[in-house]
mmCIF file of C-alpha atoms and ligand atoms in Angstrom:
data_model
loop_
_atom_site.group_PDB
_atom_site.id
_atom_site.type_symbol
_atom_site.label_atom_id
_atom_site.label_comp_id
_atom_site.label_asym_id
_atom_site.label_seq_id
_atom_site.Cartn_x
_atom_site.Cartn_y
_atom_site.Cartn_z
ATOM 1 C CA UNK A 299 -20.575 0.989 22.645
ATOM 2 C CA UNK A 300 -17.175 1.420 24.218
ATOM 3 C CA UNK A 301 -16.230 5.070 24.390
ATOM 4 C CA UNK A 302 -12.578 4.081 24.920
ATOM 5 C CA UNK A 303 -10.411 6.463 22.898
ATOM 6 C CA UNK A 304 -7.390 4.456 21.802
ATOM 7 C CA UNK A 305 -4.798 6.505 19.973
ATOM 8 C CA UNK A 306 -2.255 4.974 17.612
ATOM 9 C CA UNK A 307 0.406 5.830 20.191
ATOM 10 C CA UNK A 308 -1.399 3.924 22.961
ATOM 11 C CA UNK A 309 -2.088 0.962 20.683
ATOM 12 C CA UNK A 310 1.580 0.767 19.671
ATOM 13 C CA UNK A 311 2.771 0.936 23.295
ATOM 14 C CA UNK A 312 0.239 -1.690 24.443
ATOM 15 C CA UNK A 313 1.278 -3.827 21.472
ATOM 16 C CA UNK A 314 4.894 -3.458 22.554
ATOM 17 C CA UNK A 315 4.048 -4.652 26.063
ATOM 18 C CA UNK A 316 2.466 -7.821 24.655
ATOM 19 C CA UNK A 317 5.651 -8.498 22.647
ATOM 20 C CA UNK A 318 8.364 -8.877 25.326
ATOM 21 C CA UNK A 319 10.998 -8.907 22.612
ATOM 22 C CA UNK A 320 9.890 -5.538 21.280
ATOM 23 C CA UNK A 321 12.635 -3.015 21.914
ATOM 24 C CA UNK A 322 10.512 0.058 21.336
ATOM 25 C CA UNK A 323 12.662 1.043 18.384
ATOM 26 C CA UNK A 324 10.125 -0.321 15.954
ATOM 27 C CA UNK A 325 7.319 1.573 17.695
ATOM 28 C CA UNK A 326 9.390 4.688 17.119
ATOM 29 C CA UNK A 327 9.347 4.031 13.369
ATOM 30 C CA UNK A 328 5.529 3.930 13.341
ATOM 31 C CA UNK A 329 5.290 6.976 15.570
ATOM 32 C CA UNK A 330 7.654 9.052 13.413
ATOM 33 C CA UNK A 331 5.908 7.872 10.251
ATOM 34 C CA UNK A 332 2.507 8.938 11.591
ATOM 35 C CA UNK A 333 3.825 12.514 11.932
ATOM 36 C CA UNK A 334 4.920 12.526 8.266
ATOM 37 C CA UNK A 335 1.495 11.156 7.294
ATOM 38 C CA UNK A 336 -0.302 13.984 9.114
ATOM 39 C CA UNK A 337 1.856 16.560 7.280
ATOM 40 C CA UNK A 338 1.084 14.890 3.933
ATOM 41 C CA UNK A 339 -2.613 14.753 4.863
ATOM 42 C CA UNK A 340 -2.570 18.532 5.441
ATOM 43 C CA UNK A 341 -1.142 19.200 1.963
ATOM 44 C CA UNK A 342 -3.212 16.569 0.136
ATOM 45 C CA UNK A 343 -6.473 17.931 1.566
ATOM 46 C CA UNK A 344 -5.357 21.472 0.611
ATOM 47 C CA UNK A 345 -4.514 20.467 -2.990
ATOM 48 C CA UNK A 346 -8.036 21.310 -4.146
ATOM 49 C CA UNK A 347 -7.700 24.819 -2.694
ATOM 50 C CA UNK A 348 -4.395 25.298 -4.439
ATOM 51 C CA UNK A 349 -6.037 24.293 -7.726
ATOM 52 C CA UNK A 350 -8.801 26.860 -7.225
ATOM 53 C CA UNK A 351 -6.283 29.535 -6.297
ATOM 54 C CA UNK A 352 -4.082 28.416 -9.175
ATOM 55 C CA UNK A 353 -6.861 28.461 -11.856
ATOM 56 C CA UNK A 354 -5.102 31.390 -13.564
ATOM 57 C CA UNK A 355 -2.117 29.205 -14.309
ATOM 58 C CA UNK A 356 -4.235 26.038 -14.096
ATOM 59 C CA UNK A 357 -2.283 24.035 -16.639
ATOM 60 C CA UNK A 358 1.080 24.820 -15.094
ATOM 61 C CA UNK A 359 0.055 24.739 -11.467
ATOM 62 C CA UNK A 360 -2.259 21.813 -11.982
ATOM 63 C CA UNK A 361 0.475 19.709 -13.501
ATOM 64 C CA UNK A 362 3.174 20.876 -11.062
ATOM 65 C CA UNK A 363 0.971 20.508 -7.975
ATOM 66 C CA UNK A 364 0.695 16.776 -8.774
ATOM 67 C CA UNK A 365 4.378 16.469 -9.249
ATOM 68 C CA UNK A 366 4.894 18.741 -6.235
ATOM 69 C CA UNK A 367 2.631 16.508 -4.167
ATOM 70 C CA UNK A 368 4.483 13.339 -5.133
ATOM 71 C CA UNK A 369 7.824 14.996 -4.341
ATOM 72 C CA UNK A 370 6.432 16.797 -1.294
ATOM 73 C CA UNK A 371 5.183 13.513 0.172
ATOM 74 C CA UNK A 372 8.488 11.832 -0.663
ATOM 75 C CA UNK A 373 10.594 14.565 0.992
ATOM 76 C CA UNK A 374 8.258 14.762 3.996
ATOM 77 C CA UNK A 375 8.666 11.067 4.785
ATOM 78 C CA UNK A 376 12.444 11.186 4.247
ATOM 79 C CA UNK A 377 12.888 14.244 6.493
ATOM 80 C CA UNK A 378 10.637 12.823 9.202
ATOM 81 C CA UNK A 379 12.609 9.561 9.297
ATOM 82 C CA UNK A 380 16.265 10.328 8.407
ATOM 83 C CA UNK A 381 17.390 11.635 11.829
ATOM 84 C CA UNK A 382 15.490 9.228 14.132
ATOM 85 C CA UNK A 383 18.236 6.638 14.503
ATOM 86 C CA UNK A 384 15.761 3.843 13.720
ATOM 87 C CA UNK A 385 16.671 3.323 10.057
ATOM 88 C CA UNK A 386 19.711 1.965 8.255
ATOM 89 C CA UNK A 387 18.447 2.948 4.805
ATOM 90 C CA UNK A 388 15.309 3.960 2.894
ATOM 91 C CA UNK A 389 13.953 3.189 -0.567
ATOM 92 C CA UNK A 390 11.190 5.055 -2.371
ATOM 93 C CA UNK A 391 9.277 4.766 -5.598
ATOM 94 C CA UNK A 392 10.339 8.341 -6.428
ATOM 95 C CA UNK A 393 14.119 7.705 -6.491
ATOM 96 C CA UNK A 394 15.997 5.221 -8.668
ATOM 97 C CA UNK A 395 18.624 4.507 -5.993
ATOM 98 C CA UNK A 396 18.362 3.702 -2.288
ATOM 99 C CA UNK A 397 18.359 6.708 0.092
ATOM 100 C CA UNK A 398 21.253 6.505 2.576
ATOM 101 C CA UNK A 399 20.936 8.016 6.058
ATOM 102 C CA UNK A 400 22.882 11.332 6.104
ATOM 103 C CA UNK A 401 26.319 11.045 7.774
ATOM 104 C CA UNK A 402 25.346 13.360 10.651
ATOM 105 C CA UNK A 403 22.586 11.030 11.847
ATOM 106 C CA UNK A 404 22.796 7.709 13.752
ATOM 107 C CA UNK A 405 22.149 4.436 11.901
ATOM 108 C CA UNK A 406 19.376 2.087 13.047
ATOM 109 C CA UNK A 407 18.390 -1.493 12.336
ATOM 110 C CA UNK A 408 15.258 -1.056 10.210
ATOM 111 C CA UNK A 409 14.650 -0.487 6.497
ATOM 112 C CA UNK A 410 11.747 1.659 5.282
ATOM 113 C CA UNK A 411 10.421 1.348 1.714
ATOM 114 C CA UNK A 412 7.567 3.548 0.589
ATOM 115 C CA UNK A 413 5.299 4.774 -2.172
ATOM 116 C CA UNK A 414 4.836 8.304 -0.850
ATOM 117 C CA UNK A 415 1.768 9.170 -2.876
ATOM 118 C CA UNK A 416 -0.180 6.416 -4.616
ATOM 119 C CA UNK A 417 -2.768 7.235 -7.240
ATOM 120 C CA UNK A 418 -1.532 10.814 -7.641
ATOM 121 C CA UNK A 419 -2.982 11.059 -11.151
ATOM 122 C CA UNK A 420 -6.366 11.182 -9.388
ATOM 123 C CA UNK A 421 -5.607 14.165 -7.145
ATOM 124 C CA UNK A 422 -7.155 16.850 -9.342
ATOM 125 C CA UNK A 423 -10.403 14.855 -9.530
ATOM 126 C CA UNK A 424 -10.511 14.760 -5.730
ATOM 127 C CA UNK A 425 -10.371 10.951 -5.811
ATOM 128 C CA UNK A 426 -8.809 9.189 -2.821
ATOM 129 C CA UNK A 427 -5.034 8.798 -2.928
ATOM 130 C CA UNK A 428 -2.709 7.024 -0.518
ATOM 131 C CA UNK A 429 0.697 6.316 0.973
ATOM 132 C CA UNK A 430 2.104 2.781 1.228
ATOM 133 C CA UNK A 431 4.961 1.658 3.493
ATOM 134 C CA UNK A 432 6.927 -1.468 4.281
ATOM 135 C CA UNK A 433 9.419 -2.170 7.101
ATOM 136 C CA UNK A 434 12.196 -4.806 7.164
ATOM 137 C CA UNK A 435 15.081 -5.528 9.526
ATOM 138 C CA UNK A 436 18.439 -4.786 7.898
ATOM 139 C CA UNK A 437 20.475 -7.857 6.898
ATOM 140 C CA UNK A 438 23.825 -6.107 6.312
ATOM 141 C CA UNK A 439 25.891 -6.129 9.494
ATOM 142 C CA UNK A 440 27.429 -2.688 9.994
ATOM 143 C CA UNK A 441 27.491 0.852 8.660
ATOM 144 C CA UNK A 442 24.939 2.385 6.369
ATOM 145 C CA UNK A 443 22.258 0.144 4.903
ATOM 146 C CA UNK A 444 22.737 -1.188 1.398
ATOM 147 C CA UNK A 445 20.743 -2.303 -1.627
ATOM 148 C CA UNK A 446 20.664 -5.899 -0.273
ATOM 149 C CA UNK A 447 18.702 -4.587 2.732
ATOM 150 C CA UNK A 448 16.087 -3.097 0.378
ATOM 151 C CA UNK A 449 15.447 -6.097 -1.882
ATOM 152 C CA UNK A 450 14.384 -8.747 0.592
ATOM 153 C CA UNK A 451 11.431 -11.073 -0.123
ATOM 154 C CA UNK A 452 8.098 -9.808 1.210
ATOM 155 C CA UNK A 453 7.761 -12.552 3.818
ATOM 156 C CA UNK A 454 10.685 -10.868 5.631
ATOM 157 C CA UNK A 455 8.632 -7.718 6.281
ATOM 158 C CA UNK A 456 8.133 -6.998 9.987
ATOM 159 C CA UNK A 457 5.383 -4.474 9.286
ATOM 160 C CA UNK A 458 3.504 -2.862 6.433
ATOM 161 C CA UNK A 459 0.628 -0.498 5.970
ATOM 162 C CA UNK A 460 -1.115 2.162 3.978
ATOM 163 C CA UNK A 461 -2.901 5.452 4.445
ATOM 164 C CA UNK A 462 -5.983 6.297 2.392
ATOM 165 C CA UNK A 463 -6.618 10.053 2.191
ATOM 166 C CA UNK A 464 -10.336 9.866 1.444
ATOM 167 C CA UNK A 465 -13.647 11.071 2.880
ATOM 168 C CA UNK A 466 -11.859 10.292 6.121
ATOM 169 C CA UNK A 467 -8.164 9.557 6.396
ATOM 170 C CA UNK A 468 -7.300 6.082 7.653
ATOM 171 C CA UNK A 469 -4.016 4.434 8.580
ATOM 172 C CA UNK A 470 -4.177 0.633 8.249
ATOM 173 C CA UNK A 471 -1.162 -1.436 9.308
ATOM 174 C CA UNK A 472 -0.016 -4.854 10.438
ATOM 175 C CA UNK A 473 3.004 -6.015 12.407
ATOM 176 C CA UNK A 474 2.139 -9.641 11.679
ATOM 177 C CA UNK A 475 -0.481 -9.782 14.404
ATOM 178 C CA UNK A 476 -3.662 -8.922 12.503
ATOM 179 C CA UNK A 477 -4.637 -5.782 10.601
ATOM 180 C CA UNK A 478 -5.783 -2.672 12.446
ATOM 181 C CA UNK A 479 -7.310 0.583 11.165
ATOM 182 C CA UNK A 480 -7.020 4.040 12.703
ATOM 183 C CA UNK A 481 -9.077 7.033 11.594
ATOM 184 C CA UNK A 482 -7.595 10.532 11.797
ATOM 185 C CA UNK A 483 -9.566 12.905 14.005
ATOM 186 C CA UNK A 484 -8.446 16.246 12.522
ATOM 187 C CA UNK A 485 -9.845 18.165 15.483
ATOM 188 C CA UNK A 486 -7.200 16.642 17.766
ATOM 189 C CA UNK A 487 -4.642 15.527 15.121
ATOM 190 C CA UNK A 488 -4.715 11.961 16.405
ATOM 191 C CA UNK A 489 -5.238 8.603 14.674
ATOM 192 C CA UNK A 490 -7.887 6.779 16.737
ATOM 193 C CA UNK A 491 -8.493 3.007 16.638
ATOM 194 C CA UNK A 492 -11.625 2.490 14.519
ATOM 195 C CA UNK A 493 -11.214 -0.945 12.892
ATOM 196 C CA UNK A 494 -9.474 -3.432 15.202
ATOM 197 C CA UNK A 495 -8.547 -6.787 13.616
ATOM 198 C CA UNK A 496 -9.922 -6.262 10.110
ATOM 199 C CA UNK A 497 -10.867 -9.594 8.464
ATOM 200 C CA UNK A 498 -11.538 -9.860 4.731
ATOM 201 C CA UNK A 499 -14.646 -11.947 3.789
ATOM 202 C CA UNK A 500 -13.702 -15.353 2.321
ATOM 203 C CA UNK A 501 -15.596 -14.418 -0.840
ATOM 204 C CA UNK A 502 -16.913 -11.124 -2.176
ATOM 205 C CA UNK A 503 -19.156 -9.911 -4.991
ATOM 206 C CA UNK A 504 -16.867 -7.251 -6.493
ATOM 207 C CA UNK A 505 -14.003 -7.480 -8.966
ATOM 208 C CA UNK A 506 -11.631 -4.572 -9.547
ATOM 209 C CA UNK A 507 -9.548 -4.301 -12.719
ATOM 210 C CA UNK A 508 -8.916 -1.720 -15.455
ATOM 211 C CA UNK A 509 -11.086 -3.231 -18.199
ATOM 212 C CA UNK A 510 -9.636 -0.733 -20.655
ATOM 213 C CA UNK A 511 -6.661 -3.118 -20.841
ATOM 214 C CA UNK A 512 -8.848 -6.054 -21.965
ATOM 215 C CA UNK A 513 -7.161 -6.444 -25.343
ATOM 216 C CA UNK A 514 -3.712 -6.746 -23.676
ATOM 217 C CA UNK A 515 -4.749 -9.515 -21.255
ATOM 218 C CA UNK A 516 -3.934 -13.209 -21.509
ATOM 219 C CA UNK A 517 -6.778 -15.562 -22.440
ATOM 220 C CA UNK A 518 -6.855 -16.819 -18.847
ATOM 221 C CA UNK A 519 -7.578 -13.353 -17.455
ATOM 222 C CA UNK A 520 -10.184 -12.698 -20.168
ATOM 223 C CA UNK A 521 -11.935 -16.004 -19.362
ATOM 224 C CA UNK A 522 -11.880 -15.266 -15.612
ATOM 225 C CA UNK A 523 -13.490 -11.841 -15.987
ATOM 226 C CA UNK A 524 -16.114 -13.270 -18.363
ATOM 227 C CA UNK A 525 -16.770 -15.995 -15.765
ATOM 228 C CA UNK A 526 -17.488 -13.351 -13.106
ATOM 229 C CA UNK A 527 -19.908 -11.601 -15.459
ATOM 230 C CA UNK A 528 -22.009 -14.715 -16.046
ATOM 231 C CA UNK A 529 -25.155 -15.828 -14.230
ATOM 232 C CA UNK A 530 -23.354 -18.862 -12.871
ATOM 233 C CA UNK A 531 -20.708 -16.698 -11.226
ATOM 234 C CA UNK A 532 -19.616 -18.176 -7.850
ATOM 235 C CA UNK A 533 -22.412 -16.330 -6.036
ATOM 236 C CA UNK A 534 -24.907 -17.299 -8.795
ATOM 237 C CA UNK A 535 -25.138 -13.727 -10.006
ATOM 238 C CA UNK A 536 -22.671 -11.564 -11.874
ATOM 239 C CA UNK A 537 -20.133 -9.717 -9.745
ATOM 240 C CA UNK A 538 -20.138 -5.907 -9.671
ATOM 241 C CA UNK A 539 -17.194 -4.041 -11.184
ATOM 242 C CA UNK A 540 -15.518 -1.281 -9.156
ATOM 243 C CA UNK A 541 -12.232 0.352 -10.207
ATOM 244 C CA UNK A 542 -11.025 3.611 -8.642
ATOM 245 C CA UNK A 543 -7.560 3.625 -10.185
ATOM 246 C CA UNK A 544 -5.875 4.405 -6.858
ATOM 247 C CA UNK A 545 -4.420 1.110 -5.669
ATOM 248 C CA UNK A 546 -4.747 2.004 -1.980
ATOM 249 C CA UNK A 547 -8.447 2.903 -2.358
ATOM 250 C CA UNK A 548 -9.190 -0.243 -4.402
ATOM 251 C CA UNK A 549 -7.402 -2.468 -1.893
ATOM 252 C CA UNK A 550 -9.031 -0.749 1.093
ATOM 253 C CA UNK A 551 -12.485 -1.443 -0.357
ATOM 254 C CA UNK A 552 -11.496 -5.039 -1.183
ATOM 255 C CA UNK A 553 -10.230 -5.528 2.392
ATOM 256 C CA UNK A 554 -13.493 -4.299 3.938
ATOM 257 C CA UNK A 555 -16.054 -5.641 1.424
ATOM 258 C CA UNK A 556 -14.229 -8.671 -0.033
ATOM 259 C CA UNK A 557 -13.805 -9.592 -3.697
ATOM 260 C CA UNK A 558 -10.683 -9.399 -5.833
ATOM 261 C CA UNK A 559 -8.325 -6.739 -7.207
ATOM 262 C CA UNK A 560 -6.320 -7.545 -10.315
ATOM 263 C CA UNK A 561 -3.523 -5.800 -12.140
ATOM 264 C CA UNK A 562 -2.372 -8.652 -14.409
ATOM 265 C CA UNK A 563 0.727 -8.799 -16.564
ATOM 266 C CA UNK A 564 -0.187 -7.923 -20.133
ATOM 267 C CA UNK A 565 1.431 -7.372 -23.511
ATOM 268 C CA UNK A 566 2.463 -3.822 -22.443
ATOM 269 C CA UNK A 567 3.640 -4.750 -18.939
ATOM 270 C CA UNK A 568 5.035 -8.326 -19.132
ATOM 271 C CA UNK A 569 5.859 -8.147 -15.390
ATOM 272 C CA UNK A 570 2.723 -6.224 -14.488
ATOM 273 C CA UNK A 571 2.539 -2.469 -13.824
ATOM 274 C CA UNK A 572 2.635 -2.357 -10.032
ATOM 275 C CA UNK A 573 5.889 -2.264 -8.056
ATOM 276 C CA UNK A 574 6.796 -5.344 -5.979
ATOM 277 C CA UNK A 575 8.690 -3.565 -3.181
ATOM 278 C CA UNK A 576 6.429 -0.514 -2.698
ATOM 279 C CA UNK A 577 2.993 -1.793 -3.642
ATOM 280 C CA UNK A 578 2.845 -5.582 -4.028
ATOM 281 C CA UNK A 579 4.670 -6.703 -0.883
ATOM 282 C CA UNK A 580 3.234 -4.259 1.704
ATOM 283 C CA UNK A 581 -0.336 -4.783 0.505
ATOM 284 C CA UNK A 582 0.116 -8.546 0.190
ATOM 285 C CA UNK A 583 1.163 -8.691 3.862
ATOM 286 C CA UNK A 584 -1.916 -6.676 4.846
ATOM 287 C CA UNK A 585 -4.310 -8.842 2.788
ATOM 288 C CA UNK A 586 -2.822 -12.131 4.032
ATOM 289 C CA UNK A 587 -2.858 -10.908 7.648
ATOM 290 C CA UNK A 588 -6.561 -10.102 7.192
ATOM 291 C CA UNK A 589 -7.231 -13.681 6.033
ATOM 292 C CA UNK A 590 -7.051 -13.088 2.275
ATOM 293 C CA UNK A 591 -4.615 -14.140 -0.456
ATOM 294 C CA UNK A 592 -2.150 -12.256 -2.679
ATOM 295 C CA UNK A 593 -0.495 -13.927 -5.675
ATOM 296 C CA UNK A 594 1.335 -12.907 -8.845
ATOM 297 C CA UNK A 595 -0.594 -15.479 -10.852
ATOM 298 C CA UNK A 596 1.443 -18.513 -9.898
ATOM 299 C CA UNK A 597 2.832 -17.961 -6.380
ATOM 300 C CA UNK A 598 2.466 -15.823 -3.247
ATOM 301 C CA UNK A 599 3.708 -12.299 -3.882
ATOM 302 C CA UNK A 600 5.479 -12.482 -0.509
ATOM 303 C CA UNK A 601 7.568 -15.428 -1.769
ATOM 304 C CA UNK A 602 8.966 -13.587 -4.793
ATOM 305 C CA UNK A 603 12.733 -13.132 -4.392
ATOM 306 C CA UNK A 604 13.466 -9.610 -5.680
ATOM 307 C CA UNK A 605 16.497 -8.850 -7.859
ATOM 308 C CA UNK A 606 15.867 -5.154 -8.512
ATOM 309 C CA UNK A 607 14.624 -2.307 -6.340
ATOM 310 C CA UNK A 608 11.939 -1.193 -8.803
ATOM 311 C CA UNK A 609 10.873 -4.499 -10.244
ATOM 312 C CA UNK A 610 7.201 -4.914 -11.093
ATOM 313 C CA UNK A 611 4.796 -7.735 -10.361
ATOM 314 C CA UNK A 612 1.390 -8.897 -11.547
ATOM 315 C CA UNK A 613 -1.129 -8.540 -8.689
ATOM 316 C CA UNK A 614 -4.182 -10.668 -7.859
ATOM 317 C CA UNK A 615 -5.263 -10.067 -4.262
ATOM 318 C CA UNK A 616 -8.395 -10.206 -2.106
ATOM 319 C CA UNK A 617 -10.808 -12.806 -0.720
ATOM 320 C CA UNK A 618 -9.212 -16.225 -0.439
ATOM 321 C CA UNK A 619 -11.938 -18.051 -2.435
ATOM 322 C CA UNK A 620 -11.960 -15.404 -5.183
ATOM 323 C CA UNK A 621 -8.172 -15.530 -5.578
ATOM 324 C CA UNK A 622 -8.303 -19.342 -5.689
ATOM 325 C CA UNK A 623 -10.987 -19.207 -8.434
ATOM 326 C CA UNK A 624 -8.912 -16.635 -10.341
ATOM 327 C CA UNK A 625 -5.766 -18.778 -10.192
ATOM 328 C CA UNK A 626 -7.609 -21.683 -11.814
ATOM 329 C CA UNK A 627 -8.073 -19.485 -14.874
ATOM 330 C CA UNK A 628 -4.860 -17.475 -14.961
ATOM 331 C CA UNK A 629 -2.226 -19.890 -13.759
ATOM 332 C CA UNK A 630 -1.744 -22.412 -16.524
ATOM 333 C CA UNK A 631 1.090 -24.243 -14.851
ATOM 334 C CA UNK A 632 -0.426 -24.369 -11.343
HETATM 335 P P1 LIG B 957 1.344 5.726 -8.388
HETATM 336 O O1 LIG B 957 0.451 6.936 -8.394
HETATM 337 O O2 LIG B 957 2.042 5.513 -7.079
HETATM 338 O O3 LIG B 957 2.280 5.702 -9.573
HETATM 339 O O4 LIG B 957 0.408 4.435 -8.521
HETATM 340 C C1 LIG B 957 -0.512 4.390 -9.561
HETATM 341 C C2 LIG B 957 -0.945 2.961 -9.733
HETATM 342 C C3 LIG B 957 -1.958 2.491 -8.700
HETATM 343 O O5 LIG B 957 -2.300 3.472 -7.769
HETATM 344 C C4 LIG B 957 -3.163 2.128 -9.507
HETATM 345 O O6 LIG B 957 -3.703 0.896 -9.098
HETATM 346 C C5 LIG B 957 -2.636 2.005 -10.905
HETATM 347 O O7 LIG B 957 -1.518 2.861 -10.998
HETATM 348 C C6 LIG B 957 -3.651 2.422 -11.919
HETATM 349 O O8 LIG B 957 -3.068 2.136 -13.175
HETATM 350 P P2 LIG B 957 -3.981 2.275 -14.498
HETATM 351 O O9 LIG B 957 -4.274 3.741 -14.628
HETATM 352 O O10 LIG B 957 -3.081 1.725 -15.596
HETATM 353 O O11 LIG B 957 -5.224 1.436 -14.297
HETATM 354 MN MN1 LIG B 958 1.562 3.570 -6.343
HETATM 355 MN MN1 LIG B 959 3.344 6.815 -6.080
#
């Protein structure tokens, strides 16, 4: 058992050395982001305490602390990144428009898109929540970054990742060279390498979908889920159902155990509920880099050419054989 302690910092630097072209700027983005994540971790883990303290005004505090946490996480990431000189522009789920870099700060060559707090409706139940991020190179030539820099197809991402604030807090990211997981050691405030080169099993035994939406699904999705519940399911026994309702937690489990996560389009959400730029693309890059598949029902999520910053996408992602089976049911035209 190697007792080598490899911090995120060391892993990034060693990664840089193995990529001669790396200029170190990109490593700065990850480094600065990890500071913001630690600050969010501190507040997210304290949220329960606040609720207890706030029981007197539970309804008010309870509701506001959620909103506060979404906004707190959003502001924390922006403030940790806006002055670093690495970014040309940012985009976040919490703001309709792109976030320009303030005039007083230098402009960089990267674009950061993020979902600052994912699954926040679960906070008061102490269910895992997360942060999701995605990094692109700017395509505009000079000056502040623009909308066109923030709506690039997912295959243009140079890095993506997520944090799951759970029983332990893990940062999982890829720069296109495999998927690596770091666990936060609160006693030293460092993310330590704990899951190098995560690979998703080619097939799992778990499906993850909100079955409360059954009546809104297409026939294809209904038939696929029924198929998984039958004796002759691909592994000759029905799959288990697991649905946490925090995308990051559901994807993290799917990445480690295999299986499939679905948030299909339905009669309420014709384009699906999840966001392409902040949820679909970053997690699709992670799942594909771990050897899995991520589609919108008919094509790779990473191939979708965005037209709007907040556009939504159906999501089917996980083990490559499970996603292939699913597509046979849900993709009529494939
Ligand atoms: P967010 O908290 O960033 O808005 O994301 C919530 C998303 C995602 O985390 C989860 O997979 C999905 O909402 C759950 O939606 P349902 O409650 O409709 O199942
Ligand atoms: Mn989200
Ligand atoms: Mn969110």
